XYZ file of C-alpha atoms in Angstrom:
331
model
C 76.883 111.425 78.051
C 73.628 111.339 76.052
C 70.268 111.030 77.730
C 69.338 107.362 77.354
C 65.715 107.844 78.402
C 64.333 108.135 74.859
C 66.857 105.996 72.960
C 65.633 103.379 70.543
C 65.869 99.733 71.600
C 68.205 97.071 70.321
C 71.369 99.153 70.476
C 70.315 101.254 67.461
C 71.369 104.838 66.947
C 68.697 107.505 67.220
C 68.760 110.917 65.542
C 71.308 113.296 66.995
C 73.004 110.586 69.068
C 76.720 109.941 68.607
C 76.796 106.242 69.486
C 74.538 103.230 69.965
C 72.631 103.060 73.242
C 74.444 99.852 74.238
C 77.663 101.859 74.593
C 76.140 104.545 76.812
C 76.845 102.921 80.167
C 80.160 101.278 79.318
C 83.258 102.462 81.132
C 86.229 103.837 79.194
C 89.692 102.677 80.281
C 92.195 105.444 79.650
C 95.391 103.374 79.866
C 98.455 103.669 82.112
C 101.964 105.103 82.131
C 105.132 103.697 83.677
C 107.462 105.810 85.802
C 110.728 104.456 84.412
C 112.795 106.563 86.794
C 111.246 104.497 89.594
C 111.556 101.095 87.907
C 115.176 101.648 86.853
C 116.095 103.192 90.208
C 114.780 100.103 91.991
C 116.744 97.786 89.670
C 113.790 96.488 87.662
C 114.390 95.458 84.027
C 111.134 96.840 82.597
C 112.681 99.801 80.785
C 115.358 97.588 79.227
C 112.790 94.965 78.175
C 110.501 97.517 76.522
C 113.463 99.258 74.878
C 114.534 96.013 73.178
C 111.024 95.573 71.723
C 110.774 99.252 70.757
C 107.744 99.720 73.033
C 109.035 102.297 75.498
C 107.149 105.208 73.862
C 103.880 103.346 74.331
C 104.311 103.342 78.106
C 105.015 107.072 78.289
C 101.800 108.212 76.551
C 100.096 110.753 78.787
C 97.392 112.467 76.763
C 93.865 113.719 77.469
C 91.087 111.438 76.277
C 87.484 112.117 75.279
C 84.910 109.652 76.553
C 82.128 110.499 74.070
C 84.507 110.269 71.113
C 85.914 106.951 72.348
C 82.396 105.492 72.576
C 81.573 106.748 69.083
C 84.836 105.208 67.836
C 83.823 101.779 69.169
C 80.169 102.113 68.175
C 81.105 102.421 64.481
C 84.172 100.143 64.500
C 84.443 97.275 61.995
C 87.071 95.012 60.464
C 87.601 95.696 56.752
C 90.754 93.592 56.377
C 91.329 90.193 54.781
C 91.028 87.472 57.431
C 92.109 84.750 55.004
C 95.502 86.394 54.561
C 95.754 87.537 58.188
C 95.460 91.188 57.157
C 93.720 93.310 59.777
C 92.384 96.782 58.992
C 89.888 98.774 61.048
C 87.353 101.327 59.893
C 85.221 103.685 61.974
C 83.524 107.073 61.938
C 83.852 109.856 64.516
C 82.342 113.338 64.196
C 81.189 112.416 60.666
C 84.757 111.674 59.574
C 85.488 108.148 58.312
C 88.939 106.790 59.140
C 90.726 103.559 58.275
C 94.018 102.185 59.606
C 96.084 99.004 59.798
C 98.853 97.888 62.147
C 101.543 99.804 60.222
C 99.657 103.107 60.476
C 98.910 102.492 64.149
C 102.585 101.664 64.704
C 103.550 105.030 63.192
C 101.035 106.840 65.404
C 102.261 105.127 68.585
C 105.935 105.098 67.493
C 106.271 101.334 67.951
C 107.226 98.649 65.388
C 104.512 96.653 63.621
C 106.554 93.474 63.314
C 106.687 90.118 65.064
C 104.169 87.518 66.194
C 100.449 88.261 65.833
C 99.188 85.472 68.088
C 95.956 86.498 69.827
C 94.163 83.842 71.869
C 93.209 83.882 75.545
C 91.988 80.300 76.033
C 94.606 78.125 74.375
C 98.363 77.970 73.949
C 99.851 78.265 70.426
C 100.881 75.084 68.641
C 104.545 75.995 68.350
C 107.225 73.315 68.952
C 109.617 76.038 70.130
C 107.196 77.166 72.844
C 106.622 74.250 75.196
C 104.001 75.417 77.696
C 105.628 73.861 80.763
C 109.015 75.426 79.920
C 107.386 78.840 79.519
C 105.584 78.485 82.852
C 108.875 77.710 84.613
C 110.192 81.144 83.593
C 107.567 82.756 85.829
C 107.024 79.969 88.377
C 110.566 78.665 89.043
C 109.690 77.337 92.499
C 106.386 75.676 91.608
C 105.438 72.258 90.269
C 104.186 73.466 86.883
C 101.861 71.596 84.531
C 99.877 72.506 81.440
C 96.466 72.989 83.021
C 97.576 74.921 86.104
C 95.603 78.009 87.118
C 98.557 80.446 86.764
C 97.830 82.544 89.893
C 99.579 85.916 89.931
C 100.131 85.935 93.701
C 102.900 83.353 93.174
C 104.838 85.614 90.798
C 107.946 87.500 91.858
C 107.575 91.260 92.262
C 108.872 92.247 88.804
C 106.824 89.626 86.979
C 103.788 90.593 89.054
C 104.234 94.210 87.992
C 104.725 93.158 84.374
C 101.505 91.137 84.452
C 99.590 94.088 85.896
C 100.928 96.316 83.107
C 99.999 93.658 80.533
C 96.433 93.336 81.838
C 95.809 97.089 82.150
C 97.734 98.721 79.306
C 98.866 96.209 76.679
C 95.640 94.171 76.529
C 93.310 95.905 79.013
C 90.279 94.034 80.288
C 87.675 94.919 82.909
C 88.242 91.708 84.873
C 90.501 91.002 87.834
C 94.222 90.317 87.834
C 94.315 87.212 90.035
C 95.200 84.810 87.211
C 97.174 84.910 83.984
C 95.518 84.034 80.701
C 97.449 82.203 77.985
C 97.611 85.501 76.106
C 99.125 87.240 79.154
C 101.718 84.481 79.468
C 102.553 84.688 75.766
C 103.051 88.461 75.864
C 105.101 88.379 79.072
C 107.352 85.657 77.660
C 108.085 87.795 74.593
C 108.794 90.816 76.780
C 111.333 89.087 79.045
C 113.038 87.230 76.170
C 113.001 90.123 73.686
C 111.211 88.181 70.937
C 109.385 90.521 68.495
C 105.646 90.908 69.065
C 103.312 92.995 66.902
C 101.858 95.354 69.516
C 99.695 97.425 67.089
C 98.077 94.218 65.787
C 97.295 93.039 69.339
C 95.785 96.420 70.226
C 93.531 96.327 67.157
C 92.448 92.756 67.935
C 91.601 93.772 71.485
C 89.570 96.722 70.183
C 87.493 94.344 68.054
C 87.037 92.007 71.005
C 85.612 94.910 73.036
C 82.975 95.580 70.345
C 81.929 91.914 70.321
C 80.861 92.103 73.973
C 77.517 93.424 75.162
C 79.029 94.746 78.375
C 82.529 95.417 79.651
C 84.940 98.297 79.520
C 86.179 100.036 76.379
C 90.003 100.118 76.405
C 92.667 102.481 75.024
C 91.160 105.894 75.772
C 94.464 107.747 75.294
C 95.483 105.622 72.292
C 92.207 106.395 70.517
C 92.703 110.114 71.182
C 96.083 109.891 69.413
C 94.503 107.988 66.502
C 91.740 110.567 66.059
C 94.205 113.462 66.363
C 96.410 111.829 63.704
C 93.477 111.922 61.266
C 92.703 115.554 62.111
C 89.447 114.902 63.966
C 88.493 117.789 66.258
C 86.864 117.277 69.658
C 84.968 120.575 69.758
C 83.547 121.457 73.153
C 83.846 117.933 74.553
C 85.423 117.973 78.006
C 88.728 116.119 78.216
C 89.481 113.517 80.873
C 93.006 112.929 82.142
C 95.113 110.324 83.879
C 94.637 109.939 87.600
C 97.613 109.702 89.963
C 96.774 106.024 90.495
C 97.195 105.349 86.751
C 100.976 105.809 86.946
C 103.031 102.741 87.820
C 105.394 103.688 90.636
C 106.232 102.715 94.229
C 102.660 103.421 95.353
C 101.371 100.911 92.791
C 103.445 98.099 94.282
C 102.350 99.011 97.792
C 98.699 98.809 96.713
C 99.450 95.403 95.196
C 100.634 94.102 98.571
C 104.405 94.652 98.482
C 106.632 96.566 100.882
C 109.942 98.258 100.192
C 112.884 97.327 102.437
C 116.570 98.171 102.362
C 119.238 95.535 102.839
C 122.835 96.652 103.450
C 124.129 93.936 101.112
C 121.344 93.570 98.519
C 120.144 97.178 98.491
C 116.477 98.011 97.830
C 114.154 95.009 97.846
C 110.414 94.568 97.457
C 108.940 91.851 99.654
C 105.344 90.605 99.963
C 103.622 91.944 103.032
C 102.577 89.363 105.586
C 98.923 88.423 105.837
C 98.851 89.802 109.389
C 100.003 93.222 108.176
C 97.340 93.299 105.473
C 94.630 92.291 107.955
C 95.796 94.971 110.393
C 95.656 97.653 107.697
C 92.208 96.468 106.635
C 90.993 96.561 110.246
C 92.236 100.141 110.674
C 90.452 101.194 107.464
C 87.205 99.544 108.599
C 87.402 101.246 112.017
C 87.924 104.623 110.350
C 84.948 104.034 108.091
C 82.740 103.052 111.039
C 83.784 106.126 113.038
C 83.096 108.363 110.074
C 79.698 106.692 109.611
C 78.815 107.208 113.294
C 79.713 110.899 113.080
C 77.507 111.371 110.036
C 74.674 109.505 111.750
C 74.986 111.702 114.844
C 74.911 114.894 112.793
C 71.829 113.722 110.931
C 69.810 113.298 114.164
C 67.193 115.947 115.110
C 68.367 118.644 117.503
C 66.294 117.363 120.480
C 67.911 113.903 120.134
C 71.384 115.380 120.118
C 70.530 117.245 123.344
C 69.193 114.165 125.163
C 72.253 113.912 127.409
C 71.789 117.524 128.464
C 68.169 116.888 129.375
C 69.196 114.151 131.773
C 71.238 116.675 133.776
C 68.812 119.595 133.746
C 65.702 120.690 131.872
C 66.609 122.278 128.579
C 64.693 125.447 129.456
C 67.189 126.217 132.249
C 70.173 125.983 129.919
C 71.481 129.200 128.559
C 71.699 129.353 124.761
C 75.508 129.593 124.718
C 75.817 126.415 126.832
C 73.502 124.541 124.461
C 75.576 125.754 121.519
C 78.820 124.539 123.113
C 77.362 121.057 123.730
C 76.062 120.685 120.162
């Protein structure tokens, strides 16, 4: 990461710097992968849903990503398409190489189709007579009294829909916010996934890239996707150190456990995932806090001067009468 101490103000690029100063402190989101052997083994429909849309390859991307190059990609990114005709094309420059791509090229790179709906809006529902908002909400909230302006909390979703929303908010349209509520865009994407209606994934990714550049702060998504784009255009990364997926970036059984679900086996129904009770969560949290406090106390004790750590010994006998090996054993 460049030294920001002598950078010019206003987000401008100084000599020898790869990206604008405003991008220096922004986090890069690498993306996620889905362990389909887990999801299929536990009777989830995710693999089947993504197969129907032609998206499965997108959820198996596991490539190194280069943080400096990703920031340079976003720093120089612009839309050179025709908004009037709903044609989106992106242009940027990385390592002095100018590249340009549209949804069809990105679809070829990611091996996903560039067809279907291009709706991209987080704050309002599309004006489509075939998509009545209340009917769409009932797909995900079958046991709730749904209405148009409801908050759409994710803690009321079933386990598979909860997992699908998490994947949507971290890999399809990643944002740096929380996952406690669904946006209209999340709902729209999830509806297309579970019903198999075509959705232009490359177009949505490109729109989300542009949205990231329009913000002063916030994370920069698609680290691994951008690596594949740059590699497709023959851009070399030189001596830049690669970053890789962490274990926690793979959706598997551990992911659901972290999200508050527990795996149980029923002799009739087989494997089931049930929400953990509040008491169980509080108990786990209490254990974690106690461990942290104990660890903190140990560090505090070790940081004390030697004569403080020997205070208990002094109460029994003057320290000068203690033999060195006894003092060593006590410490």
